[in-house]
Coordinates of N, CA and C in Angstrom, one line a residue:
X1 N 83.1 95.9 91.8 CA 84.0 96.0 91.5 C 84.8 95.6 92.9
X2 N 86.2 94.8 92.9 CA 86.8 94.2 93.8 C 88.0 94.8 93.6
X3 N 89.0 94.6 94.9 CA 90.5 95.2 94.4 C 91.1 94.2 95.8
X4 N 92.5 93.0 94.9 CA 92.9 92.3 95.8 C 94.1 92.2 96.0
X5 N 95.0 92.2 96.5 CA 96.2 91.8 97.2 C 97.4 90.3 97.0
X6 N 97.8 90.5 96.3 CA 98.8 89.1 96.2 C 99.7 89.3 96.9
X7 N 100.4 88.1 97.8 CA 101.9 88.3 98.3 C 102.6 87.5 97.4
X8 N 104.1 87.6 97.7 CA 104.5 86.4 96.9 C 104.8 85.2 97.6
X9 N 104.2 85.1 98.8 CA 104.3 84.0 99.0 C 102.7 83.3 99.3
X10 N 101.8 84.0 98.3 CA 100.5 83.6 98.2 C 100.6 83.1 96.9
X11 N 101.5 82.7 96.6 CA 101.7 82.1 95.0 C 102.1 83.3 93.8
X12 N 101.7 84.3 93.9 CA 102.4 85.2 93.1 C 103.8 86.1 92.9
X13 N 104.5 86.0 91.6 CA 105.6 86.2 91.4 C 106.2 87.2 92.4
X14 N 105.9 88.2 92.0 CA 105.9 89.7 92.6 C 104.6 90.1 93.7
X15 N 104.9 90.9 94.1 CA 103.0 91.5 95.1 C 102.2 91.9 93.4
X16 N 101.4 91.6 93.9 CA 100.2 91.8 92.8 C 99.5 92.3 93.2
X17 N 98.3 93.5 92.2 CA 97.5 94.2 92.8 C 96.4 94.0 91.7
X18 N 95.2 93.5 92.3 CA 94.5 92.8 90.9 C 92.6 94.1 90.8
X19 N 92.2 94.3 89.6 CA 91.1 94.7 89.7 C 90.3 94.1 89.6
X20 N 88.7 93.9 90.2 CA 88.0 92.8 89.0 C 87.0 94.0 88.2
X21 N 86.5 94.1 87.3 CA 85.3 95.0 87.4 C 84.3 94.3 86.7
X22 N 83.0 94.5 87.2 CA 81.7 93.7 86.7 C 80.5 94.5 86.2
X23 N 80.6 94.8 85.3 CA 79.7 95.1 84.9 C 78.1 94.0 83.9
X24 N 77.2 94.3 85.1 CA 75.8 92.5 84.5 C 74.9 93.5 83.5
X25 N 74.8 95.4 83.7 CA 74.2 96.1 82.9 C 73.5 95.7 81.4
X26 N 72.8 96.2 81.1 CA 72.6 95.9 79.4 C 73.2 97.3 78.6
X27 N 73.5 98.0 79.6 CA 74.5 99.5 79.6 C 75.7 99.4 79.6
X28 N 76.6 100.1 79.1 CA 78.3 100.3 79.0 C 77.8 101.3 80.2
X29 N 79.3 101.4 80.8 CA 79.7 102.0 81.8 C 81.1 102.1 82.2
X30 N 81.2 103.1 83.0 CA 82.5 103.5 83.1 C 83.1 103.1 85.0
X31 N 84.1 102.6 85.3 CA 85.1 102.6 86.4 C 86.1 103.4 86.4
X32 N 86.2 103.9 87.9 CA 87.1 105.0 88.2 C 88.4 103.6 88.4
X33 N 89.5 103.7 87.9 CA 90.5 102.5 89.1 C 91.6 103.2 90.1
X34 N 92.0 102.4 90.8 CA 92.7 102.8 91.8 C 93.8 104.0 91.4
X35 N 94.9 104.3 91.8 CA 95.9 105.0 91.2 C 97.1 104.4 90.8
X36 N 98.0 104.7 89.8 CA 98.8 103.9 89.0 C 98.6 103.0 87.6
X37 N 99.0 102.7 87.5 CA 99.5 102.2 85.7 C 98.3 100.6 85.9
X38 N 97.2 99.9 85.5 CA 96.9 98.8 85.7 C 97.0 98.4 84.1
X39 N 97.2 97.0 83.7 CA 97.4 96.3 82.7 C 96.1 95.5 82.5
X40 N 95.2 95.6 81.6 CA 93.7 94.9 81.3 C 94.8 93.4 80.7
X41 N 94.0 92.7 81.7 CA 95.0 90.7 81.0 C 93.5 90.4 80.9
X42 N 92.1 90.8 81.5 CA 91.0 89.6 81.0 C 89.8 90.6 80.2
X43 N 89.0 90.4 79.5 CA 88.3 91.4 79.2 C 86.9 90.3 78.7
X44 N 85.8 90.2 79.1 CA 85.2 89.2 78.5 C 84.5 89.4 77.3
X45 N 84.3 90.8 77.4 CA 83.3 91.1 76.0 C 84.0 91.3 74.9
X46 N 85.4 91.3 74.7 CA 86.1 91.1 73.4 C 87.3 89.9 73.7
X47 N 87.4 88.7 74.7 CA 87.3 87.6 74.4 C 88.9 87.4 74.8
X48 N 88.9 88.5 75.4 CA 90.6 88.7 75.6 C 91.5 87.9 76.8
X49 N 92.3 87.3 77.0 CA 92.8 86.5 77.9 C 93.9 86.8 78.3
X50 N 95.1 87.6 78.5 CA 96.5 87.3 78.6 C 97.0 86.2 79.2
X51 N 98.4 85.6 79.0 CA 99.1 85.3 79.9 C 100.1 86.4 80.6
X52 N 100.7 85.7 81.9 CA 101.4 86.6 82.4 C 102.7 87.0 81.6
X53 N 103.4 86.0 80.8 CA 104.5 86.4 80.3 C 104.4 87.6 79.2
X54 N 103.2 87.9 78.7 CA 102.6 89.4 77.6 C 102.3 90.3 78.5
X55 N 102.5 90.6 79.8 CA 101.5 91.4 80.5 C 102.4 93.3 80.4
X56 N 103.8 92.8 80.7 CA 104.8 93.9 80.6 C 104.4 94.6 79.0
X57 N 103.8 93.8 77.9 CA 104.0 94.3 76.7 C 102.9 95.3 76.3
X58 N 101.6 95.0 77.2 CA 100.2 95.7 77.1 C 100.4 97.7 77.4
X59 N 100.0 98.0 76.8 CA 99.7 99.6 77.3 C 99.2 99.7 78.3
X60 N 99.4 99.8 79.2 CA 99.4 100.1 80.7 C 97.9 102.0 80.2
X61 N 96.8 101.2 81.6 CA 95.5 102.6 81.5 C 95.8 103.0 83.1
X62 N 95.1 104.3 83.5 CA 95.2 104.9 84.0 C 93.9 105.8 84.2
X63 N 93.5 106.2 85.4 CA 92.4 107.2 85.6 C 90.4 105.9 85.2
X64 N 89.9 106.0 84.1 CA 88.8 105.5 83.9 C 88.9 104.6 83.0
X65 N 87.6 103.1 83.1 CA 87.7 102.4 82.3 C 86.9 102.1 82.0
X66 N 86.2 102.3 80.3 CA 84.5 101.4 80.1 C 84.9 100.7 80.1
X67 N 83.5 99.7 80.8 CA 82.7 98.5 79.9 C 81.8 98.0 79.2
X68 N 82.2 97.3 78.7 CA 81.0 97.1 78.2 C 79.8 96.5 78.5
X69 N 78.4 96.5 78.1 CA 77.7 95.9 78.6 C 78.1 94.9 78.9
X70 N 77.4 93.7 79.6 CA 77.7 92.5 80.7 C 78.8 91.7 80.4
X71 N 79.9 92.6 80.8 CA 81.4 92.2 80.8 C 82.1 92.3 81.9
X72 N 83.1 91.5 82.4 CA 84.2 91.0 83.3 C 85.3 92.1 82.7
X73 N 86.1 92.9 83.4 CA 87.2 92.9 83.3 C 88.3 92.5 84.6
X74 N 89.2 92.1 84.0 CA 90.5 92.1 85.2 C 91.6 93.0 85.0
X75 N 92.3 93.8 85.8 CA 93.3 94.2 85.2 C 94.1 94.1 86.9
X76 N 95.1 94.2 86.9 CA 96.8 94.0 87.5 C 97.5 95.0 87.6
X77 N 98.3 95.3 88.1 CA 99.4 95.8 89.1 C 100.9 95.3 89.6
X78 N 101.7 95.0 89.0 CA 102.8 94.0 89.8 C 103.3 95.6 90.8
X79 N 104.6 95.1 91.1 CA 105.5 95.9 91.9 C 106.5 96.6 91.2
X80 N 106.2 96.3 89.7 CA 107.2 96.9 88.9 C 106.4 98.4 88.5
X81 N 105.0 98.5 88.3 CA 104.1 99.0 88.0 C 103.3 100.1 89.3
X82 N 103.6 99.1 90.1 CA 103.0 100.3 91.2 C 102.8 101.2 91.9
X83 N 101.7 101.7 92.3 CA 101.9 103.4 92.1 C 102.8 103.4 94.2
X84 N 102.9 104.5 94.4 CA 103.7 104.6 95.8 C 102.8 104.4 97.2
X85 N 103.5 103.7 97.6 CA 102.2 103.7 99.3 C 101.6 104.3 99.4
X86 N 100.0 104.4 99.7 CA 99.3 105.8 100.0 C 98.5 106.4 99.4
X87 N 98.6 105.6 97.8 CA 97.9 106.4 97.1 C 97.1 104.9 96.0
X88 N 96.9 104.0 96.9 CA 95.7 103.1 96.1 C 94.2 103.7 96.6

């Protein structure tokens, strides 16, 4: 897993925090998300990629997230949904 922060000067419209989760295993696994609400915008196992205009309409996730075998997940958190400073 990796955690990336994009600032507006880096091409993002808002401050964005991304979490990329990789499960290369033949077994499902669970990942603990950093604090705050996260929106799943990419799920390779479900063949789902969401465009930024629909992110706000998606159900936010907190806590742990399950990853199917051999999958990549991308979750995003924008300024509007970001956790308070010091909670990441």
